[in-house]
CSV table of C-alpha atoms in Angstrom, one decimal:
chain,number,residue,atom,x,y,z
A,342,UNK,CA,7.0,30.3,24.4
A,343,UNK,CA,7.5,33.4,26.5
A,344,UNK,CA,5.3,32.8,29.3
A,345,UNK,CA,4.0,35.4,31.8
A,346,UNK,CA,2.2,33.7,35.2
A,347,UNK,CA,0.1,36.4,36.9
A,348,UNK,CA,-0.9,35.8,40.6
A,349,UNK,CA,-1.8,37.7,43.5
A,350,UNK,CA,-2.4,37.6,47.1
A,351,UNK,CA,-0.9,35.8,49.8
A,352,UNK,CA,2.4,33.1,50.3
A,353,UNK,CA,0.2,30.7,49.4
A,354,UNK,CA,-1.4,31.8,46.6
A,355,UNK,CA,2.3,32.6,45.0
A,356,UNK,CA,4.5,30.2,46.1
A,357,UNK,CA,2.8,27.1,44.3
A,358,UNK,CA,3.3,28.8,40.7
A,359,UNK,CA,7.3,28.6,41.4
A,360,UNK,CA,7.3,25.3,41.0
A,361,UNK,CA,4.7,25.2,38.3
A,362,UNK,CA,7.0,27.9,36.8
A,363,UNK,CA,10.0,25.9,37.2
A,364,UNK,CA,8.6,23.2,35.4
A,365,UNK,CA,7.5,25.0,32.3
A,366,UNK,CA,11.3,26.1,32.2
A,367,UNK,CA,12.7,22.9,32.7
A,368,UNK,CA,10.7,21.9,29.3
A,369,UNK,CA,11.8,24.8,27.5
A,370,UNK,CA,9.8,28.2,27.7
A,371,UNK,CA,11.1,31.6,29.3
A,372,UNK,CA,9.0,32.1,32.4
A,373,UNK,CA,8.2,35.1,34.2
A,374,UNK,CA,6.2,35.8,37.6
A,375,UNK,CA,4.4,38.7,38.0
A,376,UNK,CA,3.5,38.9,42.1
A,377,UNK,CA,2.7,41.4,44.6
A,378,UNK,CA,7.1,42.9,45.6
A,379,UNK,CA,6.8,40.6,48.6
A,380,UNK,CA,7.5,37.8,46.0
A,381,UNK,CA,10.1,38.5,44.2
A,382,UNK,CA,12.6,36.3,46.6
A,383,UNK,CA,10.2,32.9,45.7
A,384,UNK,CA,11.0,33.5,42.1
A,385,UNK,CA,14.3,34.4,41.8
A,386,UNK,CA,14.8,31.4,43.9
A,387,UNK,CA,13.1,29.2,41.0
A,388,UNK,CA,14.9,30.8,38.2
A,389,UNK,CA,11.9,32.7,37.2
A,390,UNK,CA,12.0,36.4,35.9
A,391,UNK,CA,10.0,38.9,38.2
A,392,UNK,CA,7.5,41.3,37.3
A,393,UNK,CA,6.0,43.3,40.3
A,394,UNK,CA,2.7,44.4,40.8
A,395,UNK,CA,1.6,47.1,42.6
A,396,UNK,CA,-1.1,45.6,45.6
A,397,UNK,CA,0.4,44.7,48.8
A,398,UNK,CA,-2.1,42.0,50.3
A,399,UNK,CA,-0.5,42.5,53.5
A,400,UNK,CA,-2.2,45.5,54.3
A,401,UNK,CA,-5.7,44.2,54.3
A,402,UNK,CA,-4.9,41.1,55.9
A,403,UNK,CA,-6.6,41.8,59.0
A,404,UNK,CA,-10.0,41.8,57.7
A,405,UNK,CA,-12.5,39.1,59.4
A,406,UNK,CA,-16.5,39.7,58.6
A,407,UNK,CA,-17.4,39.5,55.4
A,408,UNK,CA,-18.3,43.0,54.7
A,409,UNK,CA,-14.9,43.7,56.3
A,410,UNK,CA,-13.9,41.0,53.5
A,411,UNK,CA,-15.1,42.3,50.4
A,412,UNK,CA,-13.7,46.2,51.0
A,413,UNK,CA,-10.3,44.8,51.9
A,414,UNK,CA,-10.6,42.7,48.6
A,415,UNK,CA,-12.1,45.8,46.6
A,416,UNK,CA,-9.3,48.1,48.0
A,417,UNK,CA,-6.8,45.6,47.1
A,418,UNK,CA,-7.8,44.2,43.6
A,419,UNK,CA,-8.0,48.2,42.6
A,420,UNK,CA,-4.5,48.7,43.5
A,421,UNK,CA,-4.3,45.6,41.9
A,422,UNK,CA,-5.6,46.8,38.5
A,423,UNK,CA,-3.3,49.4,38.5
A,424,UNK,CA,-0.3,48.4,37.4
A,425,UNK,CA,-1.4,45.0,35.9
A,426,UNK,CA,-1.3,46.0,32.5
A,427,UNK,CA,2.4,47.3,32.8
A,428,UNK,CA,3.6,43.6,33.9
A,429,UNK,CA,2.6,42.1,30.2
A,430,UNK,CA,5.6,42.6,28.1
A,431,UNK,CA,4.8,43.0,24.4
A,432,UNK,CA,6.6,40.0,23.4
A,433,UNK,CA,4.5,37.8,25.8
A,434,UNK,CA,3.2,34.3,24.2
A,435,UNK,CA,0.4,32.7,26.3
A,436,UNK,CA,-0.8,34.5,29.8
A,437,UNK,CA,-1.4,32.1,32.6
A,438,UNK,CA,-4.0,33.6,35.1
A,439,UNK,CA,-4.8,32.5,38.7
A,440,UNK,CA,-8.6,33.2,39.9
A,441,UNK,CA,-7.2,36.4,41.4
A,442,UNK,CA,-5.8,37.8,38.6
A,443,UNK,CA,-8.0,36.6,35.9
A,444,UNK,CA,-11.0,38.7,35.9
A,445,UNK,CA,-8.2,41.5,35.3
A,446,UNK,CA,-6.2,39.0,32.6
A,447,UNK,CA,-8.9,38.8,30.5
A,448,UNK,CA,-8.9,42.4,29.3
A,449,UNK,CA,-5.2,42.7,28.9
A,450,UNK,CA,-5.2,39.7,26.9
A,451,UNK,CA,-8.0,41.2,24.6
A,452,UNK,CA,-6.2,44.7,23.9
A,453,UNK,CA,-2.6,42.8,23.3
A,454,UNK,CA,-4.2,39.4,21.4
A,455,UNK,CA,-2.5,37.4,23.7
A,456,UNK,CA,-3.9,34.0,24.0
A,457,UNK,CA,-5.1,32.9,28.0
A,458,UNK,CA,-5.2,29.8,30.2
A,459,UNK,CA,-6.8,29.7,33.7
A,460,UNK,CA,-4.8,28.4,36.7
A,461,UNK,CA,-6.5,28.1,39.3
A,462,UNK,CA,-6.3,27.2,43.0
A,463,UNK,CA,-9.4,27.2,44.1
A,464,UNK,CA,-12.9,26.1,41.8
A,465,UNK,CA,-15.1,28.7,41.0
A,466,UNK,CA,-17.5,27.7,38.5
A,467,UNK,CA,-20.5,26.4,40.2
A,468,UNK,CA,-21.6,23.5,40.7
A,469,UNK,CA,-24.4,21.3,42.2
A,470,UNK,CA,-21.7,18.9,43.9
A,471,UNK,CA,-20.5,21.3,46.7
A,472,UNK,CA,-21.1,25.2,47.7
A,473,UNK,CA,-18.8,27.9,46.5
A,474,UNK,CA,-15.4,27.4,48.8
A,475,UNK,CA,-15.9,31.2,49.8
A,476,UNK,CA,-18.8,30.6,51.2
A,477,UNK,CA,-18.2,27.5,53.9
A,478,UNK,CA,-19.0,23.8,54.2
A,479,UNK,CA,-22.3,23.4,54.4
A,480,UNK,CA,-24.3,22.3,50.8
A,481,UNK,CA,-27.7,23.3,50.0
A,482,UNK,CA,-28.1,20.7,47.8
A,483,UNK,CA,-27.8,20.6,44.3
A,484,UNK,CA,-29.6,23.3,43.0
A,485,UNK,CA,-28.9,25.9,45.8
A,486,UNK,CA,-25.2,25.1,45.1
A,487,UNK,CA,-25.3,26.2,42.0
A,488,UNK,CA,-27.4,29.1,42.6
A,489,UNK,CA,-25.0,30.0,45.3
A,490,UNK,CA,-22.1,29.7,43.6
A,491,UNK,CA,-23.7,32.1,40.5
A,492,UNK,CA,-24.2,34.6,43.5
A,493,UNK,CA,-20.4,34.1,44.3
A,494,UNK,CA,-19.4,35.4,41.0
A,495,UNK,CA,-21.5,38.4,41.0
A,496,UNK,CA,-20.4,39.5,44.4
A,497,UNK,CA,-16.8,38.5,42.7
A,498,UNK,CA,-17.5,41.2,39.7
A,499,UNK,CA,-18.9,43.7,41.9
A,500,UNK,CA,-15.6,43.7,43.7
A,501,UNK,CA,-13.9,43.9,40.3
A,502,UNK,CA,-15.7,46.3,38.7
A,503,UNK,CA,-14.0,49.5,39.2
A,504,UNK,CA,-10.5,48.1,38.6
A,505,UNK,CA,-12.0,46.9,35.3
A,506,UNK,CA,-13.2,50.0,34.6
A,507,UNK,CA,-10.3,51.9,35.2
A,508,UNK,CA,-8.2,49.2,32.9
A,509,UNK,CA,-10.4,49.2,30.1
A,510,UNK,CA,-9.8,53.0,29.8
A,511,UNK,CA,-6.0,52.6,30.3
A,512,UNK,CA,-6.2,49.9,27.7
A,513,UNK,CA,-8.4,52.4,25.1
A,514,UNK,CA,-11.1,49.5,25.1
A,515,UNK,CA,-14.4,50.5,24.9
A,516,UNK,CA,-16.4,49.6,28.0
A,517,UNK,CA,-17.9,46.3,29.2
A,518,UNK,CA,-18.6,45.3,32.8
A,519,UNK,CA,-16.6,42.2,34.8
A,520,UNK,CA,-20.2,40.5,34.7
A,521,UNK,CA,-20.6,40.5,31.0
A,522,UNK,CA,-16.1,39.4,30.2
A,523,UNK,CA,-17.0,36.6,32.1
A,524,UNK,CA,-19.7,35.5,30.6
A,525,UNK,CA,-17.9,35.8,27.0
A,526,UNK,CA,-15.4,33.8,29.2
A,527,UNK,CA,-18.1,31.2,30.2
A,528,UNK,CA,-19.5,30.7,26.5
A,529,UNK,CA,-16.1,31.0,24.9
A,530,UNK,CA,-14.9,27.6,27.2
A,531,UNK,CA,-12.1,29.7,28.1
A,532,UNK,CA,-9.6,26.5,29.6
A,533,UNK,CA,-9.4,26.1,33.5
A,534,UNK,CA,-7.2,23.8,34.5
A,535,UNK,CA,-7.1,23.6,38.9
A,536,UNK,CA,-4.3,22.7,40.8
A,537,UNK,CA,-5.9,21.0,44.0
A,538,UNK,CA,-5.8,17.0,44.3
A,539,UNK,CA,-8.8,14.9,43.6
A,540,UNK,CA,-7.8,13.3,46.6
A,541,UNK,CA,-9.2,16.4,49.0
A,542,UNK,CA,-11.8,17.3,46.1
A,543,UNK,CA,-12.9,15.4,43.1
A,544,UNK,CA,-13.7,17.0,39.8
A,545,UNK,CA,-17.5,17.9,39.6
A,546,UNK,CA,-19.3,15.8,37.5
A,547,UNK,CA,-21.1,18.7,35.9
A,548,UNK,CA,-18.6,21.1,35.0
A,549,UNK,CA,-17.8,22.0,31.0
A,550,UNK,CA,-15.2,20.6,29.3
A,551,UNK,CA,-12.3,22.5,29.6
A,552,UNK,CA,-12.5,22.3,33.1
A,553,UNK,CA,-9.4,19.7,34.4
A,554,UNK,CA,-8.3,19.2,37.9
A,555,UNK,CA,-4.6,18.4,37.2
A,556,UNK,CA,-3.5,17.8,41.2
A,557,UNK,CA,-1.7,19.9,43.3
A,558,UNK,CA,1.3,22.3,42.3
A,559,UNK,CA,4.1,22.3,44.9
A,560,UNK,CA,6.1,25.5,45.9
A,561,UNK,CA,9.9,25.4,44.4
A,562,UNK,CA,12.7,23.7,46.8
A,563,UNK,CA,16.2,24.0,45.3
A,564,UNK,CA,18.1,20.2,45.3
A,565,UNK,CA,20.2,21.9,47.6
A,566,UNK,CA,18.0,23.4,50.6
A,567,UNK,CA,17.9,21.8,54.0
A,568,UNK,CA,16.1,22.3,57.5
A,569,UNK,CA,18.2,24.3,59.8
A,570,UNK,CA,20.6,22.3,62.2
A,571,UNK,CA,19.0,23.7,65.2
A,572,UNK,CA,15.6,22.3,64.2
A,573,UNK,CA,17.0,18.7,62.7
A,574,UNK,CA,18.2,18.9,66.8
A,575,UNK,CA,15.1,19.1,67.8
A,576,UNK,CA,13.8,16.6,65.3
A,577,UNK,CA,16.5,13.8,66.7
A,578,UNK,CA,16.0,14.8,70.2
A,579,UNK,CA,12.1,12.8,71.0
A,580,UNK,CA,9.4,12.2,69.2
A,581,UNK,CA,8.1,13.4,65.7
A,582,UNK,CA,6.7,16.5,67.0
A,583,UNK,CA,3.4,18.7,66.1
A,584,UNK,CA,4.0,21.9,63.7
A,585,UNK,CA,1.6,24.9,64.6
A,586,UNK,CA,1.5,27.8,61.9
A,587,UNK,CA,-1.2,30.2,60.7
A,588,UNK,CA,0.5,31.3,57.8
A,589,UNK,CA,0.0,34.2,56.5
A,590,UNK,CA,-3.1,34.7,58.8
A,591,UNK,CA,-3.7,36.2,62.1
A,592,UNK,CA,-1.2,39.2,62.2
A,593,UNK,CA,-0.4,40.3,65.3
A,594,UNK,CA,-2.0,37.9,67.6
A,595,UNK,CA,1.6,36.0,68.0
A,596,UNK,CA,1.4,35.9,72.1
A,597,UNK,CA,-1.8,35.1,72.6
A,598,UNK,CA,-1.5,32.4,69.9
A,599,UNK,CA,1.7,31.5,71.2
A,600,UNK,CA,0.1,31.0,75.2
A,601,UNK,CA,-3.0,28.6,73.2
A,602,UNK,CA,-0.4,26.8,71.3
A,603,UNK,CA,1.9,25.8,74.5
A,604,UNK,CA,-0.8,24.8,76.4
A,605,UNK,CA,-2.7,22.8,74.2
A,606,UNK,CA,0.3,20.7,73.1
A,607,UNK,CA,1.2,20.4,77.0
A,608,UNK,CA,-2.1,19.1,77.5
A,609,UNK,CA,-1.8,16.4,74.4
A,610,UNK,CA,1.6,15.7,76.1
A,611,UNK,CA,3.2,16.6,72.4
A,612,UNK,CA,6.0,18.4,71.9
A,613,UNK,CA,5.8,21.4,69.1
A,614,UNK,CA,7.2,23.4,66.4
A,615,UNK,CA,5.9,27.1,66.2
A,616,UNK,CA,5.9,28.7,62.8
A,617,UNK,CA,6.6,32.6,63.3
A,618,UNK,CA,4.5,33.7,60.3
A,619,UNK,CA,2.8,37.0,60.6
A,620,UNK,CA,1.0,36.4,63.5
A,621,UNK,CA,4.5,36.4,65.0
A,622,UNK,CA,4.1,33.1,67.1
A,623,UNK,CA,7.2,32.7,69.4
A,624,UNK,CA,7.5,30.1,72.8
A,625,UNK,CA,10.8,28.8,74.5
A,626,UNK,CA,11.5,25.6,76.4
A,627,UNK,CA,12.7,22.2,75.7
A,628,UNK,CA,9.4,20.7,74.4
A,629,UNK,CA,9.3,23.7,71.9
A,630,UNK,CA,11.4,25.0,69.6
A,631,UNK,CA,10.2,28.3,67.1
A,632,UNK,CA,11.2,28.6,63.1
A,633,UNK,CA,11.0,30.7,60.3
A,634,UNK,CA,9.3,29.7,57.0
A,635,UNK,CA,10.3,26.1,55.9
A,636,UNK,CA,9.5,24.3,52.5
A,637,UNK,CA,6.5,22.1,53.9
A,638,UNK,CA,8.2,19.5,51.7
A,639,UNK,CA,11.1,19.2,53.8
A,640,UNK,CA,9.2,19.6,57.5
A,641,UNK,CA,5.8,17.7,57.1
A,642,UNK,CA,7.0,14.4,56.5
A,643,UNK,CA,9.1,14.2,59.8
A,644,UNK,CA,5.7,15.5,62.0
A,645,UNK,CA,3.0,13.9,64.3
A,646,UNK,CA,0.4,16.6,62.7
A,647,UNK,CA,0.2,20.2,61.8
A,648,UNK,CA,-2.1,23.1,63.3
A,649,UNK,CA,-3.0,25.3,60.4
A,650,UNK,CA,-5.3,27.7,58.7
A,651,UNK,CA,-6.4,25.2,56.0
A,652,UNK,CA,-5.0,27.3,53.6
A,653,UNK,CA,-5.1,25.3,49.9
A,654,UNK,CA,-1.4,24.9,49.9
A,655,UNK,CA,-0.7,24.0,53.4
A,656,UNK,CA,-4.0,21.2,53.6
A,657,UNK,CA,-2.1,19.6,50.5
A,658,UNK,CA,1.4,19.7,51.6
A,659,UNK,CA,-0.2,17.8,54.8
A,660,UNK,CA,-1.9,15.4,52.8
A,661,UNK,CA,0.9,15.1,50.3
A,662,UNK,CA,3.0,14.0,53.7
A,663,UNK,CA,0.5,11.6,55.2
A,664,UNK,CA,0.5,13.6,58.3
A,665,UNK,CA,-3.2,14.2,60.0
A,666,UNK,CA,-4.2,18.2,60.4
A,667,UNK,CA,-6.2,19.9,63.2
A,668,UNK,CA,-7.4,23.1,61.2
A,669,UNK,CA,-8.4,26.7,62.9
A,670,UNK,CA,-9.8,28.4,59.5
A,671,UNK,CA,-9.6,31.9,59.7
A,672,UNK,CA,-11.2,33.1,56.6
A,673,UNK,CA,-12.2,33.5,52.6
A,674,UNK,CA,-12.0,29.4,51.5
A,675,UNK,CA,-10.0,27.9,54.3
A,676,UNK,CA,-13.1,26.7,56.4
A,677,UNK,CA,-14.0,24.7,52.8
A,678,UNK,CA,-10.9,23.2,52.6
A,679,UNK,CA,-11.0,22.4,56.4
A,680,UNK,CA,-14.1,20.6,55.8
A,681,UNK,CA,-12.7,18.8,53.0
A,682,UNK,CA,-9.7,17.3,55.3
A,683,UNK,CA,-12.3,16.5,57.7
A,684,UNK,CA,-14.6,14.9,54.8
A,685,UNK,CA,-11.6,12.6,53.5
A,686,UNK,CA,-11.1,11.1,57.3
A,687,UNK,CA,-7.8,13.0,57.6
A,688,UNK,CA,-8.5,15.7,60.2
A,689,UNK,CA,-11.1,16.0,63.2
A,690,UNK,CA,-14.0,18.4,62.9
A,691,UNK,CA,-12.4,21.9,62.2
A,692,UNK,CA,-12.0,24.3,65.1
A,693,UNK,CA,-13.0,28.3,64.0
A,694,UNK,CA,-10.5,30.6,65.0
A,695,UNK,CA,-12.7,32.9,66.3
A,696,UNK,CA,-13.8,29.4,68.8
A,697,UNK,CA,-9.8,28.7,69.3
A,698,UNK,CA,-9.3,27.7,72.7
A,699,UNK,CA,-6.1,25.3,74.7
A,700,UNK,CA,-8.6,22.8,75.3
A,701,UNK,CA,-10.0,22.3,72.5
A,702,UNK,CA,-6.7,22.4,70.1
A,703,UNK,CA,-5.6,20.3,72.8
A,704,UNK,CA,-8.1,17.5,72.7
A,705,UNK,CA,-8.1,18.1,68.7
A,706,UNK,CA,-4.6,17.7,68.7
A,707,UNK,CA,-4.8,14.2,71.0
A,708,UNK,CA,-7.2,12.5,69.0
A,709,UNK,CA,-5.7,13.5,65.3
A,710,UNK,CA,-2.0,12.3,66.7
A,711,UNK,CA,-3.6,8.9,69.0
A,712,UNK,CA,-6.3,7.8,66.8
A,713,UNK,CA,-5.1,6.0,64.1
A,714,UNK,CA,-7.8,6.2,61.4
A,715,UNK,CA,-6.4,9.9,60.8
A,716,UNK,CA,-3.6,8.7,59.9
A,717,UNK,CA,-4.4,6.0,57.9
A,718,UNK,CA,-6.8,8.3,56.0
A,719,UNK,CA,-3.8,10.9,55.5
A,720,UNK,CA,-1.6,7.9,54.1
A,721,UNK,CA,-4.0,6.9,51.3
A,722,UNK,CA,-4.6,10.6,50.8
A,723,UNK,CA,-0.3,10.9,50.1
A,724,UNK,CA,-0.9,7.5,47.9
A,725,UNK,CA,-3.3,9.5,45.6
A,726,UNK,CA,-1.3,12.4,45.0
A,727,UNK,CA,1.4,10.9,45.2
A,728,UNK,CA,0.8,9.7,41.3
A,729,UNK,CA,-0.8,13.3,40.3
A,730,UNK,CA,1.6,15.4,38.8
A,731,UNK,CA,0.0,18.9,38.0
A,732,UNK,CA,2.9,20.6,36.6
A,733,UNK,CA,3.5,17.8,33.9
A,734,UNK,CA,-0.3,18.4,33.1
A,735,UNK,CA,-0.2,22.2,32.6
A,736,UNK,CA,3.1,21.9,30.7
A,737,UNK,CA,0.8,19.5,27.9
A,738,UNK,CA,-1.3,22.0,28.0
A,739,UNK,CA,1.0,24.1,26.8
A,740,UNK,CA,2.3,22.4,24.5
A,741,UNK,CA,-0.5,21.4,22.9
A,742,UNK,CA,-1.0,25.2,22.0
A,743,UNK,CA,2.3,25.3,20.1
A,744,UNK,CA,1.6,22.2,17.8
């Protein structure tokens, strides 16, 4: 099948779909990723044809309240909407649509006939078993769950709803709201299938079929890629030592991150790796050394912990390593996934970024690294995924389309 994966947003909500991508090549189909520019490298990288789309997430990344939130996400799904319909090539098979690009998927896939699956990230359907991961940690019990994660998809559509608009017109469809395709979604059982471990967040017990948690997607790393010789140095030279990164988060606040970083893992008496990212976090000294990005595949494994944003990607990798987190959620679903590392034993109580301070990464950072049940809760954590295989499950589920 010709395959076209559509995703948008950050690293991490790109980088996991190479390797899914790579998979679905490996078993025979033509793949293509269509990504914000910044992107194209990851897929080239996995063999992967490229297809750009127009939004740059980068330039809304600074966003932090939540009204702040939804007009970056408004401005950037309508740039978004723009060009999506060019990136589906006539010839194109099956669509495969992440929770970003999907409300937008749906409509192309109706004016071409091209048949649809959901891969997603994150869950969005409600649910009485936890609150909508936009929306933070703490449950309201069953029924306000659900009711608040039905309010999470209408404040989703209203941020949709002039990009669909505009793409209905440009598709010479007649009109129909983002509320009302999903619902035909919703009573259609359009297939979901979610790459996050059941380790970090069982399948709801209420959800439709159709619905499948298939475990975590890892980011493509070529059989031939290795750390760089400066940091396998620094590896050899002491202790495993702790990894602090904020991803794609925090741009622009690289010193003062840099300053709460150095004296946090001076207090802990742990030496650290920085991850640059676009905050831009930089230190020297001999405790301390500062990198690029790395495949968390090839890094995690040889760490005491990692600092991050509790991004879905990065709380796996950590997982998928058996190494404890300290997480400083920044925004959108990270402080749900945060809570979710601290639910399954395998990360302290998570610190808001906004409440980010030396002493208390520090003392974060001394417990997760001394106190052994974090690690012992990471290790059965990396036992449990380590028998998930998500690609292989989305690749059946292909295949089951062309039997």
């Amino acid at each position: 099948m010709r395959i076209l994966i559509a995703t948008a947003g950050s690293r991490g909500d790109v980088a996991p779909y190479t390797g899914l991508g790579a998979a679905l090549r490996r078993a025979g189909h033509e793949v293509a990723l269509a990504a914000t520019e910044t992107f194209e490298p990851l897929a080239t990288e996995a063999g992967l044809e490229f297809r750009p789309l127009p939004a740059d997430h980068r330039a809304h990344g600074s966003a932090r309240g939540k009204r702040e939130l939804l007009r970056a996400a408004a401005a950037f799904v309508t740039e978004l909407g723009e060009g999506f319909a060019g990136a589906v090539d006539p010839g194109t098979d099956l669509l495969l649509l992440s929770a970003t690009t999907a409300p937008l998927g749906w409509h192309v896939a109706e004016a071409t006939g091209t048949p649809s699956i959901g891969v997603y990230l994150q869950p969005t359907t409600p649910t009485g078993d936890f609150p909508p991961p936009v929306t933070g940690t703490r449950s309201l019990g069953r029924i306000g769950n659900r009711a608040a994660g039905r309010f999470a998809l209408r404040m989703a559509d209203r941020v949709f709803e002039p990009a669909v608009a505009r793409l209905r017109t440009r598709l010479e469809l007649p009109p129909l709201t983002a509320a009302r395709m999903r619902q035909r979604r919703a009573a259609a059982r359009w297939p979901v299938l979610h790459g996050f471990s059941t380790a970090l967040l069982p399948r709801p017990r209420d959800w439709a079929h159709g619905l499948a948690v298939t475990g975590p997607w890892w980011p493509y790393v070529g059989a031939d890629r290795c750390l760089p010789a400066e940091l396998e140095d620094f590896l050899a030279a002491g202790p495993p030592p702790v990894l602090v990164g904020f991803g794609s988060m925090a741009a622009g606040e690289g010193e003062r991150l840099g300053e709460i970083a150095i004296r946090a893992l001076r207090r802990a008496g742990l030496r650290g790796v920085l991850q640059s990212g676009s905050a831009g976090l930089a230190a020297d000294g001999d405790d301390v050394l500062t990198v690029g990005d790395l495949p968390h595949a090839l890094l995690f494994p040889r760490l005491a912990a990692v600092v991050h944003h509790a991004g879905a990607g990065t709380a796996a990798a950590a997982l998928r390593a058996g190494v404890p987190s300290v997480t400083v959620p920044v925004a959108a679903d990270q402080p749900f996934w945060a809570g979710r590392l601290a639910a399954v034993g395998a990360a302290p109580a998570p610190i808001p970024f906004r409440s980010l301070t030396a002493e208390g990464l520090g003392d974060a950072l001394a417990k997760a690294v001394r106190e052994p049940s974090y690690a012992a809760a990471a290790a059965a954590a990396a036992r449990h995924i380590a028998v998930e295989d998500g690609s292989a499950a989305v690749v059946s589920a292909v295949g089951r389309l062309t039997t």
